[in-house]
mmCIF file of C-alpha atoms in Angstrom:
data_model
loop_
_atom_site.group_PDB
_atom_site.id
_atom_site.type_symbol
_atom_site.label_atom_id
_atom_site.label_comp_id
_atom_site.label_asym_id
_atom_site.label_seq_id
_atom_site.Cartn_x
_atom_site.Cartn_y
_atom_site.Cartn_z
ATOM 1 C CA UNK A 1 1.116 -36.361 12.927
ATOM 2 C CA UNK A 2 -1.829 -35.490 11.260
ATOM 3 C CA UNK A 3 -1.240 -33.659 7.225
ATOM 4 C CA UNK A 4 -3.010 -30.981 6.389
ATOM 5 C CA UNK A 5 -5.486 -30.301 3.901
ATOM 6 C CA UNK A 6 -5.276 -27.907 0.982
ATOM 7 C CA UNK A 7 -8.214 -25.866 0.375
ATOM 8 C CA UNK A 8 -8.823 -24.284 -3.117
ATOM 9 C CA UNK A 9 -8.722 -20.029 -2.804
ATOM 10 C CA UNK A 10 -11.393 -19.754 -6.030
ATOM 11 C CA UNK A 11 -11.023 -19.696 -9.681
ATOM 12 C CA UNK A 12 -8.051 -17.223 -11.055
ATOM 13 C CA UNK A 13 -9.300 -15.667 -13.465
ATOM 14 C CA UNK A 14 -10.616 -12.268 -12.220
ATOM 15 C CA UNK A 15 -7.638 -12.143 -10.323
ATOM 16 C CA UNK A 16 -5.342 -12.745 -13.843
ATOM 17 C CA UNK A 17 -7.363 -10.099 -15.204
ATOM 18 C CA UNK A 18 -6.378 -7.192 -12.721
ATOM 19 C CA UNK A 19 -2.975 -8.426 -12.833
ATOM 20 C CA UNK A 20 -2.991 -8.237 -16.810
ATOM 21 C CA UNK A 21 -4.791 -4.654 -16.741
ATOM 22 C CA UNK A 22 -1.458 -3.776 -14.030
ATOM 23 C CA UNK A 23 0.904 -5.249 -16.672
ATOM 24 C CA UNK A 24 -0.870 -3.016 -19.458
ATOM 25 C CA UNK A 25 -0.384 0.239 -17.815
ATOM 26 C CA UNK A 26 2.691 -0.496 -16.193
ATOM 27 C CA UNK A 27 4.050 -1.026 -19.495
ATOM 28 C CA UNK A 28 2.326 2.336 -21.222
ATOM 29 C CA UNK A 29 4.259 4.369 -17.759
ATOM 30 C CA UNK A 30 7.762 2.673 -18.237
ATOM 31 C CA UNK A 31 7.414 3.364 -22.209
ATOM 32 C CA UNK A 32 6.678 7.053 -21.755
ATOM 33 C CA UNK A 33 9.028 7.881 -18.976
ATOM 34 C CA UNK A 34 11.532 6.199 -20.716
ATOM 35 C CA UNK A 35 10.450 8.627 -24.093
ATOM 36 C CA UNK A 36 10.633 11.197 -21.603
ATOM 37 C CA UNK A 37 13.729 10.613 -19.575
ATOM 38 C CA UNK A 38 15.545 9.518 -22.604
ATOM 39 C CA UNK A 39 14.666 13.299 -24.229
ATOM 40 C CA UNK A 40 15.212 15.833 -21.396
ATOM 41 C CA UNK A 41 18.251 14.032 -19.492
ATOM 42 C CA UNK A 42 21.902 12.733 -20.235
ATOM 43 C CA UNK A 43 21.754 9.423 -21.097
ATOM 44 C CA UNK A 44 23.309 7.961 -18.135
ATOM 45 C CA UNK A 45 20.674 9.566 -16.124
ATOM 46 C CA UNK A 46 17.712 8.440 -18.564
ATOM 47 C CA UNK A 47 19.311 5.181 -18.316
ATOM 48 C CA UNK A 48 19.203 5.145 -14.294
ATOM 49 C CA UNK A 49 15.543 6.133 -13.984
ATOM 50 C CA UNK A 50 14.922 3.304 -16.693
ATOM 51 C CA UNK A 51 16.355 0.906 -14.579
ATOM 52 C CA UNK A 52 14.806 2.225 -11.260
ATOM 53 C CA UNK A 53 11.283 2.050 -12.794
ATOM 54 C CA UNK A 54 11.448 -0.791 -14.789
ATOM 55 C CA UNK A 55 12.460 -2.607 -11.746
ATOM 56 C CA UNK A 56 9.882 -1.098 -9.319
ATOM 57 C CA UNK A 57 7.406 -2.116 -12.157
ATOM 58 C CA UNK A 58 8.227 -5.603 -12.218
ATOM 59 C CA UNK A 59 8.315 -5.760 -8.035
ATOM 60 C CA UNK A 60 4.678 -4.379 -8.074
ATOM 61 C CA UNK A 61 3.899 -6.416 -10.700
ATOM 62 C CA UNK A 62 5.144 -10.093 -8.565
ATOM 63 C CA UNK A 63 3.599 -8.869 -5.562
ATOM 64 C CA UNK A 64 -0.048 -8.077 -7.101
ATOM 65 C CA UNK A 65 0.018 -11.462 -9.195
ATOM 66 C CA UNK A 66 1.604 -13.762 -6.021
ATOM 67 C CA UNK A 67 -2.066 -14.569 -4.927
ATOM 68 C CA UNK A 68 -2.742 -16.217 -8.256
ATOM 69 C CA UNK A 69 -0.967 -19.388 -6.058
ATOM 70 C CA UNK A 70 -2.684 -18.606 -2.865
ATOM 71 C CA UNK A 71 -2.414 -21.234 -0.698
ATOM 72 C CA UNK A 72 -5.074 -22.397 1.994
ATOM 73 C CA UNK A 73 -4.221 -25.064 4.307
ATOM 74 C CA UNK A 74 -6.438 -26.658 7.022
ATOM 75 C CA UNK A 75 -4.229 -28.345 9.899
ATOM 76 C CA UNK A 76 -4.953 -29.957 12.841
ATOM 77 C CA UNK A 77 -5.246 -27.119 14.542
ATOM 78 C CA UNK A 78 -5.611 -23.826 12.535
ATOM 79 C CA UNK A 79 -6.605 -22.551 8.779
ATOM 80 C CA UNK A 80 -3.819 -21.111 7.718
ATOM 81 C CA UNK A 81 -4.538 -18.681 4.839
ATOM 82 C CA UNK A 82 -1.601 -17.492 2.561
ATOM 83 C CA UNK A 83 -2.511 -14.749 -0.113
ATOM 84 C CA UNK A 84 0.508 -14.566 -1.805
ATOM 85 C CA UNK A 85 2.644 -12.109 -0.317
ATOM 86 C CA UNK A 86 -0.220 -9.953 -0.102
ATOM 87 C CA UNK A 87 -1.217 -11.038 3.025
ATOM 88 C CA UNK A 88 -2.546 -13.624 5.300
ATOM 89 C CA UNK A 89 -3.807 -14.999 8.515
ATOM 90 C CA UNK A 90 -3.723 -17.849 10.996
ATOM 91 C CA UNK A 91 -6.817 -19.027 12.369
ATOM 92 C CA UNK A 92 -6.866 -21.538 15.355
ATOM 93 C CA UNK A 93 -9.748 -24.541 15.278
ATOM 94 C CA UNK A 94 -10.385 -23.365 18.802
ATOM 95 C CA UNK A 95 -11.216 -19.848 18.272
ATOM 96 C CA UNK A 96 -14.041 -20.078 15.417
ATOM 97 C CA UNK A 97 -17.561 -20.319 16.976
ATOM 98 C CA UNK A 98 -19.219 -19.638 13.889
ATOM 99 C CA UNK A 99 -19.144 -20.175 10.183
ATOM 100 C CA UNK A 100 -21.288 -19.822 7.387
ATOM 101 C CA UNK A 101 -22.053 -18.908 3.922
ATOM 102 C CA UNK A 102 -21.517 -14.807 3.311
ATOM 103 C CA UNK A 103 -23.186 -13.312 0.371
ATOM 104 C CA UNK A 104 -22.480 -9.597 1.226
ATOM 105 C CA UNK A 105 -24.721 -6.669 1.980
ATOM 106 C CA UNK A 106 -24.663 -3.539 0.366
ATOM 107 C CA UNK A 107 -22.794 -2.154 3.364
ATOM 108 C CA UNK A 108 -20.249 -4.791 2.846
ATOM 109 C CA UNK A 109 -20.193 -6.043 -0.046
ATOM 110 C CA UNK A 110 -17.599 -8.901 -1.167
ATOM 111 C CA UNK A 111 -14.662 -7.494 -2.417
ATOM 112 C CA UNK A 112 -11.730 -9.111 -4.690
ATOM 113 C CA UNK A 113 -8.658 -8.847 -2.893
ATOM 114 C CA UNK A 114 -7.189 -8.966 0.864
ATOM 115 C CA UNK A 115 -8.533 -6.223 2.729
ATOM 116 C CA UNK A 116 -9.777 -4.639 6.243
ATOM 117 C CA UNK A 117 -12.783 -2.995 7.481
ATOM 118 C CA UNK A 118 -11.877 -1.988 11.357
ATOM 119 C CA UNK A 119 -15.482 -1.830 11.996
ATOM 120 C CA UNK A 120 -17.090 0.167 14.552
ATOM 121 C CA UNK A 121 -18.762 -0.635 18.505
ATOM 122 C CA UNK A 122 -22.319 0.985 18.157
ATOM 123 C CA UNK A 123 -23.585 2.623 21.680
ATOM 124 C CA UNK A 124 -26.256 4.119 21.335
ATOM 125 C CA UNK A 125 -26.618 4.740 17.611
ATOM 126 C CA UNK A 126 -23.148 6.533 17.800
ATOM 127 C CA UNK A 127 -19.969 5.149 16.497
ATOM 128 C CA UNK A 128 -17.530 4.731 19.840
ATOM 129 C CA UNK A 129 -13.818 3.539 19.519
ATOM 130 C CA UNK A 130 -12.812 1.000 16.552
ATOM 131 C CA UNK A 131 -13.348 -2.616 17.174
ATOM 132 C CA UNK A 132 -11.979 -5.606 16.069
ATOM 133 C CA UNK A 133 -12.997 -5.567 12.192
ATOM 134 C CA UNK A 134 -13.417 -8.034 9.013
ATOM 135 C CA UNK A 135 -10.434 -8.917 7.279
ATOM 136 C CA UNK A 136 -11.190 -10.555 4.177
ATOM 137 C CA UNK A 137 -9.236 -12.566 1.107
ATOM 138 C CA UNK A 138 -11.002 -13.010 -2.006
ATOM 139 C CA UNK A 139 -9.641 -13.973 -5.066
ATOM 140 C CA UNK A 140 -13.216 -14.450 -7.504
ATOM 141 C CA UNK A 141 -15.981 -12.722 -6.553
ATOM 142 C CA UNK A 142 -17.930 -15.372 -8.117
ATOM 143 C CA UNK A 143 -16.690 -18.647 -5.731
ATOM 144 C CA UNK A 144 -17.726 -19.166 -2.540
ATOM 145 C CA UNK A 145 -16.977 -16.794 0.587
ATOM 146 C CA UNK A 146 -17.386 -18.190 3.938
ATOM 147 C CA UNK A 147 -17.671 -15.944 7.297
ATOM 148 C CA UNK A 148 -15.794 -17.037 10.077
ATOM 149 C CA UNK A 149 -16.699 -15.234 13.711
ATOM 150 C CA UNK A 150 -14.017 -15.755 16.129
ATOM 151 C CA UNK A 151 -13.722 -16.132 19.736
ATOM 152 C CA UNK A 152 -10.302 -14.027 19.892
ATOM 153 C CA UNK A 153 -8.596 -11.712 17.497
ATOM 154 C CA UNK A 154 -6.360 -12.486 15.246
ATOM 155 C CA UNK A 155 -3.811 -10.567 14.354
ATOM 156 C CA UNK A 156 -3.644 -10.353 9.970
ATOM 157 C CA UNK A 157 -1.171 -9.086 7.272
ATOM 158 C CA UNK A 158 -2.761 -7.440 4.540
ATOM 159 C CA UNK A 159 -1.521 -4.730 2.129
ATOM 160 C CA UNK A 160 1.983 -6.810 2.248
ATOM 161 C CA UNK A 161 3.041 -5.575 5.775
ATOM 162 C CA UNK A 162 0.375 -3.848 7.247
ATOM 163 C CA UNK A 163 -0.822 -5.868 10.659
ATOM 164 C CA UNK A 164 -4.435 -5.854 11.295
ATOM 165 C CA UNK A 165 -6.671 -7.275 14.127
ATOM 166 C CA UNK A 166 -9.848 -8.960 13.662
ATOM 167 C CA UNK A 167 -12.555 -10.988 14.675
ATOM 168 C CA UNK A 168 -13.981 -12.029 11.650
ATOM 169 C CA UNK A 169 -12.297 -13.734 8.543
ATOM 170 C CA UNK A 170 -14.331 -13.726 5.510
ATOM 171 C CA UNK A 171 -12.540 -15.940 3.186
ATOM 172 C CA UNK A 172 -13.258 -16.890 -0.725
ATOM 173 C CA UNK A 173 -12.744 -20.974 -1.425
ATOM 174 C CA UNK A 174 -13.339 -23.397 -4.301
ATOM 175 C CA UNK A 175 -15.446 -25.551 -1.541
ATOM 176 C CA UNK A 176 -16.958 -24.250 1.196
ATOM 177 C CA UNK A 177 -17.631 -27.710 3.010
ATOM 178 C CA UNK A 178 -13.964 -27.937 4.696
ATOM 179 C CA UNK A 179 -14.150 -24.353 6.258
ATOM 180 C CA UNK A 180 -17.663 -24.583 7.257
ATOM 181 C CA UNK A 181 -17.082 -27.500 9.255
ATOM 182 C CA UNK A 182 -14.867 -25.672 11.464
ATOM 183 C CA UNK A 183 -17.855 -24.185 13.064
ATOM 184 C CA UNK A 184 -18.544 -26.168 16.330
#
């Protein structure tokens, strides 16, 4: 059985520094709710909301930080990307017919973070029903993004649960050379 082959998802630091700016704020809102709470209601109650935030606080705070250990894998048959539990995708070998280098455009630029862009079909100049769109996971806008262009949609989690179809993965790695060989 053939292993499969880690792939790096980009340098952490941008990523560490939204997560840290999360932490900061998170931290002024649980400190002045807490002032709040603890002034204006009976101190079980204060107590109850300090619990409930502080603890919603600290969820958001795993979940936005979990794609600091993304974790790319290319198998013998698909590229399996894991953002953390922010979201992810399966790509099967057989489905990419293209890949290469993406810069961005100003239309779409590259953007940190796992996201979707449904897209558009253009007829005639006019926008018809939504397509199949972009998905993309970027953790540094300064490494590497490759486009891939599919054959079939694939069906994406981003936003945590939210399922997504598309037809193109744009993807941000350490080296590009692994995933841009999966073009045929």
């Amino acid at each position: 059985m053939a292993r499969s082959q880690r792939v790096g998802a980009g340098p952490r630091r941008q990523w560490g520094a939204l997560v840290a700016g999360v932490v900061a704020f998170g931290a002024v809102e649980v400190l002045t709710v807490h002032l709040v709470a603890g002034a204006l209601l009976p101190d079980a109650a204060a107590l109850v909301v300090d619990v409930v935030l502080g603890l919603a606080t600290v969820g958001l705070v795993v979940v936005l930080a979990s794609p600091l250990w993304a974790s790319y894998r290319l198998g013998p048959d698909a590229l399996v990307l894991r953002f953390g539990w922010v979201g992810g995708v399966v790509v099967p070998r057989a489905d990419v017919v293209g890949a290469a280098p993406y810069e961005g455009t100003p239309a779409r630029p590259v953007e940190l973070g796992a996201g979707h862009d449904p897209g558009t079909a253009d007829v005639g100049g006019r926008a018809a029903e939504p397509a199949h769109g972009v998905v993309s996971f970027v953790r540094s806008t300064r490494s590497p993004v490759v486009r891939l262009d599919l054959a079939a949609p694939v069906v994406a989690r981003v936003a945590g649960t939210r399922r997504v179809t598309a037809a193109t993965v744009l993807v941000g790695v350490d080296d590009p050379e692994p995933v841009l060989a999966l073009a045929p």
